[in-house]
């Protein structure tokens, strides 16, 4: 129940933007879906290739050596920066939800 409450409070407040700017067009999102499908297929094929190239060895180390030429520090930096980017998005949603809960915020 607590998880559902936290997710509800975090997402509450974004509905106005979705419904205000969203227009019901059937074919409008089709290029985006096709692009996402292409990338999904490419990443799936790449993961299968890495797994088959690594064999029975450590696939994580093989992936870092293969894709970043052994630069573990670069993989660590990218993962760390990604975490900061995700937390910034969560912070925006939490502040937006708190402002909607407490009221007094005019846009």
PDB file of N, CA, C and O in Angstrom, residues 71-101:
ATOM      1  N   UNK A  71      37.761   0.270 -20.713  1.00  0.00           N
ATOM      2  CA  UNK A  71      37.707   1.494 -19.917  1.00  0.00           C
ATOM      3  C   UNK A  71      36.592   1.376 -18.876  1.00  0.00           C
ATOM      4  O   UNK A  71      35.490   1.898 -19.051  1.00  0.00           O
ATOM      5  N   UNK A  72      36.887   0.671 -17.787  1.00  0.00           N
ATOM      6  CA  UNK A  72      35.888   0.489 -16.737  1.00  0.00           C
ATOM      7  C   UNK A  72      35.481   1.824 -16.128  1.00  0.00           C
ATOM      8  O   UNK A  72      34.327   2.025 -15.780  1.00  0.00           O
ATOM      9  N   UNK A  73      36.418   2.749 -16.029  1.00  0.00           N
ATOM     10  CA  UNK A  73      36.117   4.067 -15.449  1.00  0.00           C
ATOM     11  C   UNK A  73      35.051   4.787 -16.276  1.00  0.00           C
ATOM     12  O   UNK A  73      34.223   5.503 -15.731  1.00  0.00           O
ATOM     13  N   UNK A  74      35.065   4.573 -17.615  1.00  0.00           N
ATOM     14  CA  UNK A  74      34.066   5.211 -18.459  1.00  0.00           C
ATOM     15  C   UNK A  74      32.683   4.601 -18.221  1.00  0.00           C
ATOM     16  O   UNK A  74      31.690   5.325 -18.141  1.00  0.00           O
ATOM     17  N   UNK A  75      32.632   3.278 -18.074  1.00  0.00           N
ATOM     18  CA  UNK A  75      31.352   2.625 -17.776  1.00  0.00           C
ATOM     19  C   UNK A  75      30.827   3.092 -16.421  1.00  0.00           C
ATOM     20  O   UNK A  75      29.627   3.353 -16.267  1.00  0.00           O
ATOM     21  N   UNK A  76      31.710   3.222 -15.442  1.00  0.00           N
ATOM     22  CA  UNK A  76      31.306   3.699 -14.121  1.00  0.00           C
ATOM     23  C   UNK A  76      30.793   5.133 -14.199  1.00  0.00           C
ATOM     24  O   UNK A  76      29.775   5.479 -13.590  1.00  0.00           O
ATOM     25  N   UNK A  77      31.473   5.985 -14.975  1.00  0.00           N
ATOM     26  CA  UNK A  77      31.064   7.380 -15.111  1.00  0.00           C
ATOM     27  C   UNK A  77      29.694   7.490 -15.794  1.00  0.00           C
ATOM     28  O   UNK A  77      28.822   8.240 -15.338  1.00  0.00           O
ATOM     29  N   UNK A  78      29.483   6.718 -16.846  1.00  0.00           N
ATOM     30  CA  UNK A  78      28.198   6.755 -17.546  1.00  0.00           C
ATOM     31  C   UNK A  78      27.074   6.273 -16.644  1.00  0.00           C
ATOM     32  O   UNK A  78      25.993   6.873 -16.588  1.00  0.00           O
ATOM     33  N   UNK A  79      27.314   5.185 -15.901  1.00  0.00           N
ATOM     34  CA  UNK A  79      26.286   4.668 -14.995  1.00  0.00           C
ATOM     35  C   UNK A  79      25.971   5.672 -13.891  1.00  0.00           C
ATOM     36  O   UNK A  79      24.807   5.875 -13.523  1.00  0.00           O
ATOM     37  N   UNK A  80      26.997   6.325 -13.351  1.00  0.00           N
ATOM     38  CA  UNK A  80      26.787   7.308 -12.281  1.00  0.00           C
ATOM     39  C   UNK A  80      26.015   8.523 -12.797  1.00  0.00           C
ATOM     40  O   UNK A  80      25.067   8.984 -12.145  1.00  0.00           O
ATOM     41  N   UNK A  81      26.387   9.038 -13.961  1.00  0.00           N
ATOM     42  CA  UNK A  81      25.673  10.185 -14.524  1.00  0.00           C
ATOM     43  C   UNK A  81      24.235   9.829 -14.861  1.00  0.00           C
ATOM     44  O   UNK A  81      23.332  10.666 -14.712  1.00  0.00           O
ATOM     45  N   UNK A  82      23.990   8.594 -15.299  1.00  0.00           N
ATOM     46  CA  UNK A  82      22.624   8.163 -15.577  1.00  0.00           C
ATOM     47  C   UNK A  82      21.784   8.164 -14.307  1.00  0.00           C
ATOM     48  O   UNK A  82      20.602   8.529 -14.338  1.00  0.00           O
ATOM     49  N   UNK A  83      22.372   7.764 -13.189  1.00  0.00           N
ATOM     50  CA  UNK A  83      21.641   7.778 -11.925  1.00  0.00           C
ATOM     51  C   UNK A  83      21.269   9.202 -11.521  1.00  0.00           C
ATOM     52  O   UNK A  83      20.169   9.449 -11.032  1.00  0.00           O
ATOM     53  N   UNK A  84      22.184  10.151 -11.717  1.00  0.00           N
ATOM     54  CA  UNK A  84      21.869  11.543 -11.408  1.00  0.00           C
ATOM     55  C   UNK A  84      20.738  12.060 -12.310  1.00  0.00           C
ATOM     56  O   UNK A  84      19.857  12.781 -11.852  1.00  0.00           O
ATOM     57  N   UNK A  85      20.757  11.695 -13.587  1.00  0.00           N
ATOM     58  CA  UNK A  85      19.711  12.144 -14.512  1.00  0.00           C
ATOM     59  C   UNK A  85      18.352  11.571 -14.114  1.00  0.00           C
ATOM     60  O   UNK A  85      17.344  12.277 -14.144  1.00  0.00           O
ATOM     61  N   UNK A  86      18.317  10.309 -13.729  1.00  0.00           N
ATOM     62  CA  UNK A  86      17.056   9.694 -13.302  1.00  0.00           C
ATOM     63  C   UNK A  86      16.539  10.372 -12.038  1.00  0.00           C
ATOM     64  O   UNK A  86      15.351  10.660 -11.909  1.00  0.00           O
ATOM     65  N   UNK A  87      17.435  10.655 -11.097  1.00  0.00           N
ATOM     66  CA  UNK A  87      17.010  11.291  -9.854  1.00  0.00           C
ATOM     67  C   UNK A  87      16.520  12.711 -10.081  1.00  0.00           C
ATOM     68  O   UNK A  87      15.635  13.186  -9.358  1.00  0.00           O
ATOM     69  N   UNK A  88      17.062  13.425 -11.065  1.00  0.00           N
ATOM     70  CA  UNK A  88      16.556  14.760 -11.375  1.00  0.00           C
ATOM     71  C   UNK A  88      15.115  14.694 -11.852  1.00  0.00           C
ATOM     72  O   UNK A  88      14.280  15.526 -11.479  1.00  0.00           O
ATOM     73  N   UNK A  89      14.795  13.707 -12.690  1.00  0.00           N
ATOM     74  CA  UNK A  89      13.417  13.534 -13.143  1.00  0.00           C
ATOM     75  C   UNK A  89      12.489  13.194 -11.991  1.00  0.00           C
ATOM     76  O   UNK A  89      11.376  13.711 -11.896  1.00  0.00           O
ATOM     77  N   UNK A  90      12.948  12.326 -11.095  1.00  0.00           N
ATOM     78  CA  UNK A  90      12.140  11.982  -9.921  1.00  0.00           C
ATOM     79  C   UNK A  90      11.939  13.194  -9.018  1.00  0.00           C
ATOM     80  O   UNK A  90      10.871  13.377  -8.431  1.00  0.00           O
ATOM     81  N   UNK A  91      12.967  14.024  -8.886  1.00  0.00           N
ATOM     82  CA  UNK A  91      12.865  15.220  -8.051  1.00  0.00           C
ATOM     83  C   UNK A  91      11.827  16.180  -8.622  1.00  0.00           C
ATOM     84  O   UNK A  91      11.016  16.745  -7.885  1.00  0.00           O
ATOM     85  N   UNK A  92      11.819  16.358  -9.945  1.00  0.00           N
ATOM     86  CA  UNK A  92      10.828  17.229 -10.578  1.00  0.00           C
ATOM     87  C   UNK A  92       9.420  16.724 -10.305  1.00  0.00           C
ATOM     88  O   UNK A  92       8.531  17.502  -9.955  1.00  0.00           O
ATOM     89  N   UNK A  93       9.201  15.418 -10.476  1.00  0.00           N
ATOM     90  CA  UNK A  93       7.861  14.876 -10.258  1.00  0.00           C
ATOM     91  C   UNK A  93       7.440  14.998  -8.797  1.00  0.00           C
ATOM     92  O   UNK A  93       6.275  15.267  -8.500  1.00  0.00           O
ATOM     93  N   UNK A  94       8.387  14.785  -7.872  1.00  0.00           N
ATOM     94  CA  UNK A  94       8.051  14.889  -6.454  1.00  0.00           C
ATOM     95  C   UNK A  94       7.700  16.328  -6.076  1.00  0.00           C
ATOM     96  O   UNK A  94       6.743  16.570  -5.323  1.00  0.00           O
ATOM     97  N   UNK A  95       8.449  17.304  -6.585  1.00  0.00           N
ATOM     98  CA  UNK A  95       8.162  18.708  -6.291  1.00  0.00           C
ATOM     99  C   UNK A  95       6.823  19.104  -6.895  1.00  0.00           C
ATOM    100  O   UNK A  95       6.008  19.790  -6.259  1.00  0.00           O
ATOM    101  N   UNK A  96       6.535  18.652  -8.106  1.00  0.00           N
ATOM    102  CA  UNK A  96       5.274  18.948  -8.755  1.00  0.00           C
ATOM    103  C   UNK A  96       4.108  18.359  -7.956  1.00  0.00           C
ATOM    104  O   UNK A  96       3.088  19.018  -7.744  1.00  0.00           O
ATOM    105  N   UNK A  97       4.258  17.117  -7.489  1.00  0.00           N
ATOM    106  CA  UNK A  97       3.200  16.488  -6.699  1.00  0.00           C
ATOM    107  C   UNK A  97       3.009  17.205  -5.369  1.00  0.00           C
ATOM    108  O   UNK A  97       1.875  17.425  -4.930  1.00  0.00           O
ATOM    109  N   UNK A  98       4.110  17.607  -4.720  1.00  0.00           N
ATOM    110  CA  UNK A  98       3.992  18.308  -3.436  1.00  0.00           C
ATOM    111  C   UNK A  98       3.311  19.655  -3.610  1.00  0.00           C
ATOM    112  O   UNK A  98       2.483  20.053  -2.788  1.00  0.00           O
ATOM    113  N   UNK A  99       3.634  20.362  -4.677  1.00  0.00           N
ATOM    114  CA  UNK A  99       2.984  21.651  -4.925  1.00  0.00           C
ATOM    115  C   UNK A  99       1.497  21.473  -5.188  1.00  0.00           C
ATOM    116  O   UNK A  99       0.685  22.288  -4.757  1.00  0.00           O
ATOM    117  N   UNK A 100       1.132  20.405  -5.876  1.00  0.00           N
ATOM    118  CA  UNK A 100      -0.289  20.147  -6.117  1.00  0.00           C
ATOM    119  C   UNK A 100      -1.006  19.737  -4.837  1.00  0.00           C
ATOM    120  O   UNK A 100      -2.175  20.061  -4.645  1.00  0.00           O
ATOM    121  N   UNK A 101      -0.317  19.015  -3.970  1.00  0.00           N
ATOM    122  CA  UNK A 101      -0.936  18.587  -2.704  1.00  0.00           C
ATOM    123  C   UNK A 101      -1.136  19.769  -1.760  1.00  0.00           C
ATOM    124  O   UNK A 101      -2.178  19.902  -1.113  1.00  0.00           O
TER     125      UNK A 101
END
